[in-house]
JSON list of C-alpha atoms in Angstrom, two decimals:
[
{"chain": "A", "resi": 1, "resn": "MET", "atom": "CA", "xyz": [172.56, 166.28, -104.25]},
{"chain": "A", "resi": 2, "resn": "LYS", "atom": "CA", "xyz": [170.01, 166.54, -107.26]},
{"chain": "A", "resi": 3, "resn": "SER", "atom": "CA", "xyz": [167.13, 168.83, -107.25]},
{"chain": "A", "resi": 4, "resn": "TYR", "atom": "CA", "xyz": [163.82, 166.92, -108.15]},
{"chain": "A", "resi": 5, "resn": "LEU", "atom": "CA", "xyz": [160.48, 168.53, -108.93]},
{"chain": "A", "resi": 6, "resn": "PHE", "atom": "CA", "xyz": [157.39, 166.44, -108.68]},
{"chain": "A", "resi": 7, "resn": "VAL", "atom": "CA", "xyz": [154.36, 167.46, -111.28]},
{"chain": "A", "resi": 8, "resn": "LEU", "atom": "CA", "xyz": [151.14, 167.41, -109.76]},
{"chain": "A", "resi": 9, "resn": "ARG", "atom": "CA", "xyz": [148.45, 167.44, -112.36]},
{"chain": "A", "resi": 10, "resn": "LYS", "atom": "CA", "xyz": [145.44, 165.22, -111.09]},
{"chain": "A", "resi": 11, "resn": "PRO", "atom": "CA", "xyz": [142.58, 166.42, -108.19]},
{"chain": "A", "resi": 12, "resn": "ALA", "atom": "CA", "xyz": [142.47, 165.46, -104.64]},
{"chain": "A", "resi": 13, "resn": "HIS", "atom": "CA", "xyz": [141.09, 162.20, -103.95]},
{"chain": "A", "resi": 14, "resn": "SER", "atom": "CA", "xyz": [141.25, 161.12, -106.95]},
{"chain": "A", "resi": 15, "resn": "GLY", "atom": "CA", "xyz": [142.44, 157.28, -106.28]},
{"chain": "A", "resi": 16, "resn": "ALA", "atom": "CA", "xyz": [145.80, 156.29, -104.82]},
{"chain": "A", "resi": 17, "resn": "TYR", "atom": "CA", "xyz": [147.78, 158.51, -107.22]},
{"chain": "A", "resi": 18, "resn": "VAL", "atom": "CA", "xyz": [148.07, 161.18, -105.04]},
{"chain": "A", "resi": 19, "resn": "GLN", "atom": "CA", "xyz": [148.77, 159.02, -101.82]},
{"chain": "A", "resi": 20, "resn": "GLU", "atom": "CA", "xyz": [151.33, 157.31, -104.19]},
{"chain": "A", "resi": 21, "resn": "MET", "atom": "CA", "xyz": [152.90, 160.55, -105.70]},
{"chain": "A", "resi": 22, "resn": "LEU", "atom": "CA", "xyz": [153.31, 162.14, -101.96]},
{"chain": "A", "resi": 23, "resn": "ASP", "atom": "CA", "xyz": [155.15, 158.73, -100.60]},
{"chain": "A", "resi": 24, "resn": "ILE", "atom": "CA", "xyz": [157.66, 159.21, -103.38]},
{"chain": "A", "resi": 25, "resn": "ILE", "atom": "CA", "xyz": [158.05, 162.68, -102.42]},
{"chain": "A", "resi": 26, "resn": "LEU", "atom": "CA", "xyz": [158.58, 162.14, -98.80]},
{"chain": "A", "resi": 27, "resn": "ILE", "atom": "CA", "xyz": [160.86, 159.16, -99.38]},
{"chain": "A", "resi": 28, "resn": "THR", "atom": "CA", "xyz": [163.16, 161.33, -101.77]},
{"chain": "A", "resi": 29, "resn": "ALA", "atom": "CA", "xyz": [163.30, 164.34, -99.36]},
{"chain": "A", "resi": 30, "resn": "ALA", "atom": "CA", "xyz": [164.16, 161.94, -96.57]},
{"chain": "A", "resi": 31, "resn": "PHE", "atom": "CA", "xyz": [167.50, 160.91, -98.26]},
{"chain": "A", "resi": 32, "resn": "ASP", "atom": "CA", "xyz": [168.46, 164.44, -98.58]},
{"chain": "A", "resi": 33, "resn": "GLN", "atom": "CA", "xyz": [167.44, 165.36, -101.93]},
{"chain": "A", "resi": 34, "resn": "LYS", "atom": "CA", "xyz": [166.12, 168.88, -103.21]},
{"chain": "A", "resi": 35, "resn": "VAL", "atom": "CA", "xyz": [162.45, 168.34, -103.82]},
{"chain": "A", "resi": 36, "resn": "SER", "atom": "CA", "xyz": [159.83, 170.86, -104.84]},
{"chain": "A", "resi": 37, "resn": "ILE", "atom": "CA", "xyz": [156.21, 170.74, -106.11]},
{"chain": "A", "resi": 38, "resn": "LEU", "atom": "CA", "xyz": [154.33, 172.06, -109.35]},
{"chain": "A", "resi": 39, "resn": "LEU", "atom": "CA", "xyz": [150.70, 172.20, -109.11]},
{"chain": "A", "resi": 40, "resn": "LEU", "atom": "CA", "xyz": [149.10, 172.18, -112.76]},
{"chain": "A", "resi": 41, "resn": "ASP", "atom": "CA", "xyz": [145.59, 171.79, -113.88]},
{"chain": "A", "resi": 42, "resn": "ASP", "atom": "CA", "xyz": [143.16, 170.01, -111.15]},
{"chain": "A", "resi": 43, "resn": "GLY", "atom": "CA", "xyz": [146.50, 169.64, -109.74]},
{"chain": "A", "resi": 44, "resn": "VAL", "atom": "CA", "xyz": [146.02, 172.88, -107.66]},
{"chain": "A", "resi": 45, "resn": "PHE", "atom": "CA", "xyz": [142.87, 171.12, -105.65]},
{"chain": "A", "resi": 46, "resn": "GLN", "atom": "CA", "xyz": [145.33, 168.80, -103.80]},
{"chain": "A", "resi": 47, "resn": "ILE", "atom": "CA", "xyz": [146.00, 171.85, -101.86]},
{"chain": "A", "resi": 48, "resn": "LYS", "atom": "CA", "xyz": [142.88, 173.72, -101.47]},
{"chain": "A", "resi": 49, "resn": "LYS", "atom": "CA", "xyz": [141.26, 174.25, -97.96]},
{"chain": "A", "resi": 50, "resn": "GLY", "atom": "CA", "xyz": [138.01, 172.97, -96.36]},
{"chain": "A", "resi": 51, "resn": "GLN", "atom": "CA", "xyz": [138.04, 169.42, -98.08]},
{"chain": "A", "resi": 52, "resn": "TYR", "atom": "CA", "xyz": [136.76, 166.77, -96.30]},
{"chain": "A", "resi": 53, "resn": "PRO", "atom": "CA", "xyz": [137.37, 163.44, -98.05]},
{"chain": "A", "resi": 54, "resn": "GLU", "atom": "CA", "xyz": [136.83, 161.23, -95.31]},
{"chain": "A", "resi": 55, "resn": "LYS", "atom": "CA", "xyz": [132.85, 161.93, -96.39]},
{"chain": "A", "resi": 56, "resn": "ILE", "atom": "CA", "xyz": [133.51, 159.67, -99.68]},
{"chain": "A", "resi": 57, "resn": "GLY", "atom": "CA", "xyz": [135.81, 157.15, -97.87]},
{"chain": "A", "resi": 58, "resn": "MET", "atom": "CA", "xyz": [139.06, 158.56, -99.03]},
{"chain": "A", "resi": 59, "resn": "LYS", "atom": "CA", "xyz": [142.09, 159.14, -96.94]},
{"chain": "A", "resi": 60, "resn": "ASP", "atom": "CA", "xyz": [142.75, 162.93, -95.87]},
{"chain": "A", "resi": 61, "resn": "THR", "atom": "CA", "xyz": [146.22, 163.85, -97.80]},
{"chain": "A", "resi": 62, "resn": "SER", "atom": "CA", "xyz": [146.09, 167.67, -96.31]},
{"chain": "A", "resi": 63, "resn": "ALA", "atom": "CA", "xyz": [148.50, 166.23, -93.08]},
{"chain": "A", "resi": 64, "resn": "ILE", "atom": "CA", "xyz": [150.99, 165.13, -95.83]},
{"chain": "A", "resi": 65, "resn": "PHE", "atom": "CA", "xyz": [151.06, 168.05, -97.60]},
{"chain": "A", "resi": 66, "resn": "ASN", "atom": "CA", "xyz": [151.44, 170.37, -94.02]},
{"chain": "A", "resi": 67, "resn": "ALA", "atom": "CA", "xyz": [154.45, 167.64, -93.12]},
{"chain": "A", "resi": 68, "resn": "LEU", "atom": "CA", "xyz": [156.41, 168.74, -95.90]},
{"chain": "A", "resi": 69, "resn": "GLU", "atom": "CA", "xyz": [158.08, 171.32, -94.43]},
{"chain": "A", "resi": 70, "resn": "ILE", "atom": "CA", "xyz": [159.78, 169.07, -91.80]},
{"chain": "A", "resi": 71, "resn": "TYR", "atom": "CA", "xyz": [161.22, 167.30, -94.66]},
{"chain": "A", "resi": 72, "resn": "ASP", "atom": "CA", "xyz": [162.49, 170.58, -96.30]},
{"chain": "A", "resi": 73, "resn": "VAL", "atom": "CA", "xyz": [159.86, 170.59, -99.33]},
{"chain": "A", "resi": 74, "resn": "ASN", "atom": "CA", "xyz": [159.76, 174.37, -98.98]},
{"chain": "A", "resi": 75, "resn": "ASP", "atom": "CA", "xyz": [159.34, 175.23, -102.42]},
{"chain": "A", "resi": 76, "resn": "ILE", "atom": "CA", "xyz": [155.43, 174.67, -103.98]},
{"chain": "A", "resi": 77, "resn": "TYR", "atom": "CA", "xyz": [154.52, 176.10, -107.06]},
{"chain": "A", "resi": 78, "resn": "THR", "atom": "CA", "xyz": [151.43, 176.83, -108.86]},
{"chain": "A", "resi": 79, "resn": "GLU", "atom": "CA", "xyz": [150.25, 177.96, -112.03]},
{"chain": "A", "resi": 80, "resn": "VAL", "atom": "CA", "xyz": [148.29, 181.25, -111.94]},
{"chain": "A", "resi": 81, "resn": "GLU", "atom": "CA", "xyz": [145.95, 179.95, -115.23]},
{"chain": "A", "resi": 82, "resn": "SER", "atom": "CA", "xyz": [145.45, 176.66, -113.21]},
{"chain": "A", "resi": 83, "resn": "LEU", "atom": "CA", "xyz": [144.21, 178.84, -110.24]},
{"chain": "A", "resi": 84, "resn": "GLN", "atom": "CA", "xyz": [142.28, 181.17, -112.38]},
{"chain": "A", "resi": 85, "resn": "GLU", "atom": "CA", "xyz": [140.55, 178.87, -114.45]},
{"chain": "A", "resi": 86, "resn": "ARG", "atom": "CA", "xyz": [139.32, 176.80, -111.11]},
{"chain": "A", "resi": 87, "resn": "GLY", "atom": "CA", "xyz": [137.95, 179.95, -109.64]},
{"chain": "A", "resi": 88, "resn": "LEU", "atom": "CA", "xyz": [140.70, 180.09, -107.01]},
{"chain": "A", "resi": 89, "resn": "THR", "atom": "CA", "xyz": [143.32, 182.41, -105.46]},
{"chain": "A", "resi": 90, "resn": "CYS", "atom": "CA", "xyz": [146.17, 181.82, -102.90]},
{"chain": "A", "resi": 91, "resn": "SER", "atom": "CA", "xyz": [144.17, 182.16, -100.37]},
{"chain": "A", "resi": 92, "resn": "ASP", "atom": "CA", "xyz": [141.75, 179.33, -100.97]},
{"chain": "A", "resi": 93, "resn": "LEU", "atom": "CA", "xyz": [145.00, 177.17, -100.47]},
{"chain": "A", "resi": 94, "resn": "CYS", "atom": "CA", "xyz": [146.16, 175.55, -96.93]},
{"chain": "A", "resi": 95, "resn": "LEU", "atom": "CA", "xyz": [150.02, 176.13, -98.09]},
{"chain": "A", "resi": 96, "resn": "PRO", "atom": "CA", "xyz": [151.93, 179.23, -99.09]},
{"chain": "A", "resi": 97, "resn": "VAL", "atom": "CA", "xyz": [152.87, 179.05, -103.10]},
{"chain": "A", "resi": 98, "resn": "GLN", "atom": "CA", "xyz": [154.93, 179.92, -105.76]},
{"chain": "A", "resi": 99, "resn": "THR", "atom": "CA", "xyz": [152.96, 181.65, -108.66]},
{"chain": "A", "resi": 100, "resn": "LEU", "atom": "CA", "xyz": [154.12, 181.20, -112.27]},
{"chain": "A", "resi": 101, "resn": "TYR", "atom": "CA", "xyz": [152.27, 182.19, -115.54]},
{"chain": "A", "resi": 102, "resn": "ARG", "atom": "CA", "xyz": [152.08, 179.22, -118.00]},
{"chain": "A", "resi": 103, "resn": "LYS", "atom": "CA", "xyz": [154.58, 180.75, -120.15]},
{"chain": "A", "resi": 104, "resn": "ASP", "atom": "CA", "xyz": [157.52, 180.54, -117.04]},
{"chain": "A", "resi": 105, "resn": "ILE", "atom": "CA", "xyz": [156.80, 176.63, -116.71]},
{"chain": "A", "resi": 106, "resn": "ALA", "atom": "CA", "xyz": [159.33, 175.42, -119.37]},
{"chain": "A", "resi": 107, "resn": "GLY", "atom": "CA", "xyz": [162.19, 177.57, -117.58]},
{"chain": "A", "resi": 108, "resn": "LEU", "atom": "CA", "xyz": [161.07, 176.22, -114.17]},
{"chain": "A", "resi": 109, "resn": "MET", "atom": "CA", "xyz": [161.43, 172.89, -115.50]},
{"chain": "A", "resi": 110, "resn": "LYS", "atom": "CA", "xyz": [164.97, 173.36, -116.64]},
{"chain": "A", "resi": 111, "resn": "ARG", "atom": "CA", "xyz": [166.25, 174.24, -113.42]},
{"chain": "A", "resi": 112, "resn": "PHE", "atom": "CA", "xyz": [165.71, 170.92, -111.85]},
{"chain": "A", "resi": 113, "resn": "ASP", "atom": "CA", "xyz": [168.13, 168.00, -112.58]},
{"chain": "A", "resi": 114, "resn": "ILE", "atom": "CA", "xyz": [165.02, 165.43, -112.59]},
{"chain": "A", "resi": 115, "resn": "VAL", "atom": "CA", "xyz": [161.22, 166.33, -113.50]},
{"chain": "A", "resi": 116, "resn": "PHE", "atom": "CA", "xyz": [158.81, 163.86, -112.59]},
{"chain": "A", "resi": 117, "resn": "PRO", "atom": "CA", "xyz": [155.88, 164.64, -114.90]},
{"chain": "A", "resi": 118, "resn": "GLY", "atom": "CA", "xyz": [152.28, 164.09, -112.99]}
]
């Protein structure tokens, strides 16, 4: 079994990119691979509570994020500085995350066999 880290940097509802990445994450996890997610930069907005994308004609991806646990995707990381720079805290997010400081991100990435940059 390989370990995969998917790095998501784009904001929620920024086109098909987020949906496509979530599809890849779910497919990878469905094949019994160890999958983790790292939300950086505007990617932290992907799991922000209280979004209503249907108002702008976009698909609500929060249901997919909430289903990650079914696929044993339990390790979701985010960067403390990414949250702070956007005025967010962990309580603003719809899923539990593990926070890391920017200086520790490279070390996290080294723990995985495959890293999909975002």
